[in-house]
């Protein structure tokens, strides 16, 4: 009998990618994916530990699912397994079972390929089973190779983990040491994604631009080299990569932005703060001026590049002056889009025990000042695209019937209603209006429809 699997994904794009890989692995073991938790035989929460709020959400969700399970047991006599995967699983391990003893499986991101064994040992064990190993084998070698694109834009993890140890961040502990997949593996997976419908590939890594893998020629490749090889794959239209660290923006990668047509003029390059004192305390190992210089070089290579960033306000010791330095940097650079967060002390990280933690109300005020500025920049950036004709790749259905949502090269979402367009089309669109977080457009040129090879 086929069993049903429901996965709920929190956090970053890598978790989205991981959820798909877990689903395809479990499909080989009789599980079919469903959107409806109430009909599932196995529910996996793929969790995020980056900020306290994200991590705490997991426990309230687990409580809800446990009540659902008990009702089903009572009313239908049916069982359901509950698994916690992702970064909360990795960071908290056994503690998940202490807080939620009814959980069946706790599995960290480096052990996903062992899920079938964990399911089997859960049947034998009396309590929950935990696997938060960093196994010697690579999960990528163990997971099934039959990846399928979920849509015209597909994620592809090429690098995982982090050795940089920013003092605010849990990632080095939850995802482990930095590893890069060999180029041949990446190219092979990219071909499969293209064959199954992808026209855009978004390369993923916690430090994606630190990727350095063995090339098919036996030499070590860097990300620029990998991007150039991907750009040769027939059927692919767009390449992006995320998330990057400023210190790994090497000359070749910057040059690729000016030379590789498929590489989109968009870059998510987290700066975190505009104050050198705070950057040093965060162990970012660059100054605000270093960041400015990188942006200048990127803009020299690709003048229209749209920049996105992450910011943390209220890191321990952040003064009013430091905060103003961040606002100044934002004003000078001009971001197309950004994410900003209040510092959240994470257990086990150096930042959490630093003196001079910033009071919550100060964080709130600084966050709203920063967000007002960033929102205004995003609004201006979107407004400046009105009247332009841009290539848009249509990625998903819109909320209204007949409407599709695509993206400009600059990552802006565009809503278009045109019965002629299909998902996966790349069409020229005139931008006719802007909203705070999206654009509206109308198609002006014949669509290049992509022939599904599968
Ligand atoms: N508190 C607040 N924000 C954080 N981030 C990472 N760790 C923390 C933390 N402890 C933010 C950073 C990072 C993004 C993914 O999340 O800005 O770039
Ligand atoms: Fe969250 Fe980081 Fe884990 Fe992604 S890698 S799920 S952002 S803690």
Coordinates of C-alpha atoms and ligand atoms in Angstrom, one line a residue:
X1 CA 0.0 0.0 0.0
X2 CA 1.3 3.5 -0.8
X3 CA 1.7 5.6 2.2
X4 CA 1.4 9.4 2.3
X5 CA 4.1 11.9 3.3
X6 CA 3.5 15.5 4.3
X7 CA 6.5 17.8 4.6
X8 CA 6.3 21.3 6.2
X9 CA 9.4 23.4 5.4
X10 CA 10.7 26.4 7.4
X11 CA 13.7 28.7 6.9
X12 CA 15.9 29.0 3.9
X13 CA 15.9 27.8 0.3
X14 CA 18.3 25.0 1.2
X15 CA 15.5 23.5 3.4
X16 CA 13.2 23.7 0.4
X17 CA 15.7 21.7 -1.7
X18 CA 16.3 19.2 1.2
X19 CA 12.6 18.6 1.5
X20 CA 12.3 17.7 -2.1
X21 CA 15.3 15.4 -1.8
X22 CA 13.7 13.7 1.2
X23 CA 10.5 13.3 -0.7
X24 CA 12.2 11.7 -3.7
X25 CA 14.1 9.4 -1.4
X26 CA 11.0 8.3 0.4
X27 CA 9.1 7.9 -2.9
X28 CA 11.5 5.0 -3.5
X29 CA 10.1 3.5 -0.2
X30 CA 6.5 3.8 -1.0
X31 CA 5.6 7.3 0.1
X32 CA 3.6 9.7 -2.0
X33 CA 3.7 13.4 -1.1
X34 CA 0.5 15.2 0.0
X35 CA -0.3 18.7 0.9
X36 CA -2.8 17.6 3.5
X37 CA -1.4 16.7 7.0
X38 CA -4.6 15.0 8.0
X39 CA -4.2 12.2 5.5
X40 CA -0.5 11.7 6.0
X41 CA 1.2 8.6 7.4
X42 CA 4.4 10.4 8.0
X43 CA 4.8 14.1 8.7
X44 CA 8.2 15.7 8.5
X45 CA 8.8 19.2 9.9
X46 CA 11.9 20.5 8.2
X47 CA 13.0 23.2 10.7
X48 CA 15.1 26.3 11.0
X49 CA 17.2 27.3 14.0
X50 CA 18.5 30.6 12.8
X51 CA 16.5 32.8 15.1
X52 CA 14.7 31.9 18.3
X53 CA 11.3 32.7 16.8
X54 CA 11.8 30.2 14.0
X55 CA 12.9 27.5 16.3
X56 CA 10.1 28.0 18.8
X57 CA 7.5 27.8 16.0
X58 CA 8.4 24.1 15.7
X59 CA 7.2 23.2 19.1
X60 CA 3.9 24.8 18.8
X61 CA 3.4 23.1 15.4
X62 CA 4.4 19.8 17.0
X63 CA 1.8 20.2 19.7
X64 CA -0.9 20.9 17.0
X65 CA 0.2 17.8 15.0
X66 CA 0.2 15.6 18.1
X67 CA -3.4 16.6 18.8
X68 CA -4.3 15.8 15.2
X69 CA -2.6 12.4 15.6
X70 CA -4.5 11.6 18.7
X71 CA -7.8 12.5 17.1
X72 CA -7.1 10.3 14.2
X73 CA -6.0 7.5 16.4
X74 CA -9.3 7.8 18.4
X75 CA -11.6 8.3 15.5
X76 CA -10.1 6.3 12.7
X77 CA -7.7 4.0 14.5
X78 CA -4.9 5.2 12.2
X79 CA -1.3 5.8 13.1
X80 CA 0.9 8.6 11.9
X81 CA 4.7 9.1 12.4
X82 CA 6.1 12.5 13.3
X83 CA 9.7 13.5 12.3
X84 CA 11.7 16.6 13.0
X85 CA 14.4 17.3 10.4
X86 CA 16.5 20.3 9.7
X87 CA 18.5 22.6 11.8
X88 CA 16.4 22.4 15.0
X89 CA 16.9 18.6 14.9
X90 CA 20.6 19.1 14.5
X91 CA 21.0 21.7 17.2
X92 CA 18.7 20.2 19.8
X93 CA 18.9 16.4 19.1
X94 CA 17.7 14.5 22.2
X95 CA 16.3 17.7 23.6
X96 CA 13.5 17.6 21.0
X97 CA 12.4 14.3 22.5
X98 CA 12.6 15.8 26.0
X99 CA 10.3 18.7 25.0
X100 CA 8.1 16.6 22.7
X101 CA 8.4 12.9 23.8
X102 CA 5.9 11.8 21.2
X103 CA 8.2 12.6 18.3
X104 CA 9.2 9.5 16.4
X105 CA 12.3 10.6 14.5
X106 CA 14.8 13.4 14.9
X107 CA 17.2 13.7 11.9
X108 CA 19.9 16.2 11.1
X109 CA 20.5 17.7 7.7
X110 CA 23.6 15.5 7.0
X111 CA 21.8 12.2 7.8
X112 CA 18.7 12.5 5.5
X113 CA 19.8 9.6 3.3
X114 CA 19.4 7.4 6.4
X115 CA 15.7 8.2 6.7
X116 CA 14.5 4.7 5.5
X117 CA 16.7 3.0 8.1
X118 CA 15.5 5.4 10.7
X119 CA 11.9 4.6 9.8
X120 CA 12.6 0.9 10.1
X121 CA 14.4 1.3 13.5
X122 CA 11.5 3.4 14.8
X123 CA 9.3 0.4 14.2
X124 CA 11.6 -1.7 16.4
X125 CA 12.4 0.9 19.1
X126 CA 10.0 1.9 21.9
X127 CA 10.8 5.6 21.9
X128 CA 11.9 8.1 19.3
X129 CA 15.1 7.7 17.4
X130 CA 17.7 10.4 16.9
X131 CA 20.3 10.7 14.2
X132 CA 22.3 13.9 14.3
X133 CA 25.6 12.4 13.0
X134 CA 27.8 14.1 10.5
X135 CA 28.4 10.8 8.7
X136 CA 31.7 10.1 6.8
X137 CA 29.7 9.3 3.7
X138 CA 28.2 12.2 1.7
X139 CA 24.5 12.3 1.6
X140 CA 24.7 13.5 -2.0
X141 CA 26.3 10.2 -3.0
X142 CA 23.6 8.2 -1.1
X143 CA 20.5 10.1 -2.1
X144 CA 18.7 8.9 -5.3
X145 CA 19.9 10.7 -8.4
X146 CA 16.5 11.0 -10.1
X147 CA 15.9 14.7 -9.1
X148 CA 13.0 16.4 -10.8
X149 CA 12.4 20.1 -11.1
X150 CA 9.4 21.3 -9.2
X151 CA 8.9 24.2 -11.7
X152 CA 10.7 26.5 -14.2
X153 CA 13.1 27.7 -11.4
X154 CA 14.9 25.0 -9.5
X155 CA 17.2 25.0 -6.6
X156 CA 20.5 23.0 -6.7
X157 CA 22.6 22.7 -3.6
X158 CA 26.3 22.8 -4.5
X159 CA 27.9 23.7 -1.2
X160 CA 26.9 23.2 2.4
X161 CA 28.1 24.2 5.8
X162 CA 30.3 27.0 6.9
X163 CA 33.7 27.5 8.5
X164 CA 33.5 31.2 9.0
X165 CA 32.0 31.2 12.5
X166 CA 30.3 34.6 12.5
X167 CA 29.6 35.1 16.2
X168 CA 25.8 35.4 15.8
X169 CA 25.3 32.3 13.7
X170 CA 24.3 28.7 14.4
X171 CA 25.0 27.5 10.8
X172 CA 28.5 26.2 11.5
X173 CA 27.0 24.0 14.2
X174 CA 23.8 22.9 12.4
X175 CA 25.2 22.4 8.9
X176 CA 28.7 21.5 9.9
X177 CA 32.0 22.1 8.1
X178 CA 32.1 23.6 4.6
X179 CA 31.8 21.0 1.8
X180 CA 31.6 21.4 -2.0
X181 CA 30.0 18.9 -4.4
X182 CA 32.2 17.9 -7.3
X183 CA 31.5 19.8 -10.5
X184 CA 30.5 16.6 -12.4
X185 CA 27.8 15.9 -9.9
X186 CA 26.4 19.4 -10.1
X187 CA 26.4 19.4 -13.9
X188 CA 24.7 16.0 -13.9
X189 CA 22.0 17.2 -11.5
X190 CA 21.6 20.4 -13.5
X191 CA 21.0 18.4 -16.7
X192 CA 18.3 16.4 -15.0
X193 CA 16.6 19.5 -13.7
X194 CA 16.6 21.0 -17.2
X195 CA 15.3 17.8 -18.7
X196 CA 12.4 17.9 -16.2
X197 CA 11.4 21.4 -16.8
X198 CA 13.9 23.9 -15.2
X199 CA 14.8 26.9 -17.2
X200 CA 16.5 28.7 -14.3
X201 CA 18.9 27.1 -11.8
X202 CA 19.5 28.8 -8.4
X203 CA 22.7 27.4 -7.0
X204 CA 22.5 27.1 -3.2
X205 CA 25.0 27.1 -0.4
X206 CA 25.4 28.7 3.0
X207 CA 28.6 30.2 1.5
X208 CA 27.9 29.4 -2.1
X209 CA 30.7 31.6 -3.5
X210 CA 33.2 29.7 -1.4
X211 CA 32.4 26.6 -3.6
X212 CA 35.5 25.0 -4.8
X213 CA 35.1 21.5 -6.2
X214 CA 36.9 19.1 -8.3
X215 CA 36.3 19.8 -12.0
X216 CA 35.7 17.1 -14.6
X217 CA 39.2 17.9 -15.8
X218 CA 40.6 16.8 -12.4
X219 CA 41.6 20.4 -11.6
X220 CA 40.0 22.5 -8.8
X221 CA 37.3 24.7 -10.1
X222 CA 35.8 27.8 -8.5
X223 CA 32.3 29.1 -8.7
X224 CA 33.0 31.3 -11.7
X225 CA 34.3 28.3 -13.6
X226 CA 31.2 26.2 -12.6
X227 CA 28.8 29.0 -13.7
X228 CA 30.6 29.2 -17.1
X229 CA 30.2 25.4 -17.5
X230 CA 26.5 25.5 -16.5
X231 CA 25.9 28.3 -19.0
X232 CA 26.8 25.9 -21.8
X233 CA 24.0 23.5 -20.9
X234 CA 21.3 23.5 -23.7
X235 CA 17.9 24.5 -22.5
X236 CA 19.0 26.6 -19.6
X237 CA 18.1 30.3 -19.6
X238 CA 19.1 31.7 -16.3
X239 CA 21.6 31.1 -13.5
X240 CA 21.6 32.7 -10.0
X241 CA 23.5 31.8 -6.8
X242 CA 22.8 32.4 -3.1
X243 CA 23.9 33.1 -0.4
X244 CA 27.3 34.7 -0.8
X245 CA 29.9 36.0 1.7
X246 CA 31.6 39.3 0.7
X247 CA 35.1 37.8 1.3
X248 CA 34.5 35.1 -1.3
X249 CA 33.6 37.6 -4.1
X250 CA 36.7 36.9 -6.1
X251 CA 37.8 38.7 -9.3
X252 CA 36.7 35.9 -11.6
X253 CA 33.3 35.7 -10.1
X254 CA 32.9 39.5 -10.4
X255 CA 34.1 39.3 -14.0
X256 CA 31.5 36.5 -14.8
X257 CA 28.8 39.0 -13.9
X258 CA 29.9 41.1 -16.8
X259 CA 30.5 38.2 -19.2
X260 CA 28.1 35.3 -18.7
X261 CA 24.8 36.2 -20.3
X262 CA 22.8 33.6 -18.4
X263 CA 24.1 34.9 -15.0
X264 CA 21.3 37.2 -13.8
X265 CA 22.1 40.8 -12.7
X266 CA 21.1 40.1 -9.1
X267 CA 23.1 39.3 -6.1
X268 CA 22.3 38.6 -2.5
X269 CA 25.3 39.7 -0.6
X270 CA 24.7 40.0 3.2
X271 CA 26.6 42.8 4.8
X272 CA 24.9 42.5 8.3
X273 CA 26.1 45.9 9.6
X274 CA 27.7 49.2 8.3
X275 CA 29.9 49.7 11.4
X276 CA 33.4 48.4 11.5
X277 CA 33.3 47.9 15.2
X278 CA 30.2 45.7 14.9
X279 CA 31.5 43.9 11.9
X280 CA 34.7 43.0 13.9
X281 CA 32.6 41.8 16.9
X282 CA 30.6 39.7 14.5
X283 CA 33.8 38.2 13.1
X284 CA 32.8 39.1 9.5
X285 CA 36.5 39.9 8.6
X286 CA 35.7 42.8 6.3
X287 CA 35.1 46.5 6.9
X288 CA 32.2 48.6 5.5
X289 CA 34.7 50.1 3.0
X290 CA 35.7 46.6 1.8
X291 CA 32.0 46.0 1.1
X292 CA 31.7 49.3 -0.7
X293 CA 34.7 48.4 -2.9
X294 CA 33.2 45.0 -3.8
X295 CA 30.0 46.7 -4.8
X296 CA 31.9 49.2 -6.9
X297 CA 33.7 46.4 -8.7
X298 CA 30.5 44.5 -9.3
X299 CA 28.9 47.6 -10.7
X300 CA 31.8 48.2 -12.9
X301 CA 31.4 44.7 -14.3
X302 CA 27.6 44.8 -14.5
X303 CA 26.3 48.4 -14.1
X304 CA 22.6 47.3 -13.7
X305 CA 23.3 44.7 -11.0
X306 CA 20.5 44.6 -8.4
X307 CA 21.8 44.2 -4.8
X308 CA 20.1 42.4 -2.0
X309 CA 21.4 42.0 1.5
X310 CA 20.8 40.9 5.1
X311 CA 21.1 43.1 8.2
X312 CA 21.2 42.4 11.9
X313 CA 20.3 45.3 14.2
X314 CA 21.1 45.3 18.0
X315 CA 24.1 43.0 17.9
X316 CA 25.7 43.2 21.4
X317 CA 27.5 46.5 22.0
X318 CA 25.9 48.2 18.9
X319 CA 25.7 51.9 19.8
X320 CA 23.6 54.6 18.2
X321 CA 26.7 55.6 16.2
X322 CA 27.1 52.1 14.9
X323 CA 23.5 52.0 13.9
X324 CA 23.8 55.3 12.0
X325 CA 26.8 53.8 10.2
X326 CA 24.5 51.0 8.9
X327 CA 21.9 53.5 7.8
X328 CA 24.7 55.5 6.0
X329 CA 25.9 52.4 4.2
X330 CA 22.4 51.6 3.1
X331 CA 21.9 55.1 1.8
X332 CA 25.2 55.0 -0.1
X333 CA 24.8 51.6 -1.7
X334 CA 21.1 51.6 -2.6
X335 CA 19.6 48.1 -2.3
X336 CA 16.9 46.6 -4.6
X337 CA 15.7 44.4 -1.8
X338 CA 16.8 43.3 1.7
X339 CA 16.0 41.3 4.8
X340 CA 16.6 42.8 8.2
X341 CA 16.4 41.2 11.6
X342 CA 16.7 41.9 15.3
X343 CA 19.7 40.1 16.8
X344 CA 18.5 36.9 18.4
X345 CA 21.0 35.4 20.9
X346 CA 21.5 31.7 19.9
X347 CA 22.6 29.1 22.4
X348 CA 26.2 28.1 21.9
X349 CA 27.2 31.0 19.8
X350 CA 29.8 33.6 21.1
X351 CA 27.4 36.5 20.6
X352 CA 24.9 35.1 23.0
X353 CA 27.3 35.5 26.0
X354 CA 28.8 38.9 24.9
X355 CA 28.3 41.8 27.3
X356 CA 26.2 44.8 26.5
X357 CA 23.2 43.0 24.9
X358 CA 20.9 45.6 23.4
X359 CA 17.5 46.1 25.0
X360 CA 14.5 44.8 23.0
X361 CA 12.9 48.2 22.6
X362 CA 16.1 49.7 21.2
X363 CA 16.3 46.8 18.7
X364 CA 12.7 47.5 17.7
X365 CA 13.3 51.1 17.0
X366 CA 16.5 50.5 15.1
X367 CA 14.8 47.8 13.0
X368 CA 11.9 50.0 12.1
X369 CA 14.3 52.9 11.1
X370 CA 16.3 50.5 8.9
X371 CA 13.3 48.9 7.4
X372 CA 11.7 52.2 6.5
X373 CA 14.9 53.1 4.6
X374 CA 15.2 49.7 2.9
X375 CA 11.5 49.7 1.9
X376 CA 11.8 53.1 0.4
X377 CA 14.8 51.9 -1.6
X378 CA 12.9 48.9 -2.8
X379 CA 10.0 51.1 -3.8
X380 CA 12.3 53.4 -5.7
X381 CA 14.0 50.4 -7.4
X382 CA 10.6 49.0 -8.5
X383 CA 9.3 52.3 -9.6
X384 CA 12.3 52.8 -11.8
X385 CA 11.4 49.6 -13.8
X386 CA 8.0 51.0 -14.8
X387 CA 8.0 51.6 -18.5
X388 CA 10.9 49.3 -19.2
X389 CA 10.6 46.1 -21.3
X390 CA 12.2 43.2 -19.5
X391 CA 12.5 39.5 -20.1
X392 CA 10.3 37.7 -17.6
X393 CA 10.5 34.0 -16.8
X394 CA 7.0 32.7 -15.7
X395 CA 7.4 30.5 -12.6
X396 CA 4.1 30.0 -10.9
X397 CA 0.3 30.6 -11.2
X398 CA -0.9 33.9 -9.8
X399 CA -3.8 34.3 -7.3
X400 CA -6.3 35.4 -10.0
X401 CA -7.5 33.0 -12.7
X402 CA -5.5 33.4 -15.9
X403 CA -2.7 35.2 -14.1
X404 CA 0.9 34.1 -13.9
X405 CA 3.8 35.3 -11.8
X406 CA 7.3 35.6 -13.3
X407 CA 10.5 37.2 -12.4
X408 CA 12.6 40.0 -14.0
X409 CA 16.3 39.5 -14.3
X410 CA 16.5 41.6 -11.1
X411 CA 14.4 39.0 -9.1
X412 CA 11.3 41.2 -9.0
X413 CA 8.0 39.3 -9.1
X414 CA 5.8 40.4 -12.0
X415 CA 2.1 39.6 -12.4
X416 CA 0.8 39.2 -16.0
X417 CA -2.6 38.1 -17.3
X418 CA -2.3 36.8 -20.8
X419 CA -4.0 33.5 -21.9
X420 CA -1.1 32.9 -24.3
X421 CA 1.5 32.5 -21.7
X422 CA 2.4 29.3 -20.0
X423 CA 4.6 28.4 -17.1
X424 CA 8.2 28.1 -18.2
X425 CA 7.8 30.8 -20.9
X426 CA 10.4 33.5 -21.1
X427 CA 8.6 36.6 -22.5
X428 CA 9.3 40.2 -23.0
X429 CA 7.1 42.2 -20.7
X430 CA 6.5 45.9 -20.4
X431 CA 6.3 46.8 -16.7
X432 CA 3.1 49.0 -16.3
X433 CA 2.8 49.4 -12.6
X434 CA 4.6 48.8 -9.3
X435 CA 3.5 47.8 -5.8
X436 CA 5.7 47.7 -2.7
X437 CA 6.8 44.1 -3.4
X438 CA 5.9 43.3 -6.9
X439 CA 5.2 44.6 -10.4
X440 CA 2.4 44.4 -13.0
X441 CA 3.2 43.9 -16.7
X442 CA 1.9 43.1 -20.1
X443 CA 3.6 40.9 -22.7
X444 CA 4.9 42.8 -25.7
X445 CA 6.8 40.1 -27.6
X446 CA 6.1 36.6 -28.8
X447 CA 6.8 34.1 -26.1
X448 CA 9.6 31.8 -26.5
X449 CA 8.0 28.6 -25.4
X450 CA 10.1 26.0 -24.0
X451 CA 9.6 22.5 -25.3
X452 CA 9.4 20.0 -22.4
X453 CA 12.0 17.4 -23.1
X454 CA 10.5 15.0 -20.5
Ligands
LIG1 N1 19.9 36.8 14.9 C1 19.3 37.6 14.0 N2 19.6 37.3 12.7 C2 20.4 36.3 12.3 N3 20.8 35.9 11.1 C3 21.7 34.9 11.3 N4 21.8 34.6 12.6 C4 21.0 35.5 13.3 C5 20.8 35.8 14.7 N5 21.3 35.1 15.6 C6 20.4 36.5 9.9 C7 21.7 37.0 9.1 C8 21.8 36.0 8.0 C9 20.4 35.6 7.8 C10 20.2 34.4 7.0 O1 19.8 35.6 9.1 O2 21.4 38.3 8.6 O3 22.4 36.5 6.9
LIG2 FE1 17.8 28.1 9.0 FE2 20.3 28.3 8.5 FE3 19.3 25.9 8.9 FE4 18.7 27.3 6.7 S1 20.7 26.6 7.2 S2 17.3 26.2 7.9 S3 18.6 29.4 7.5 S4 19.5 27.6 10.4

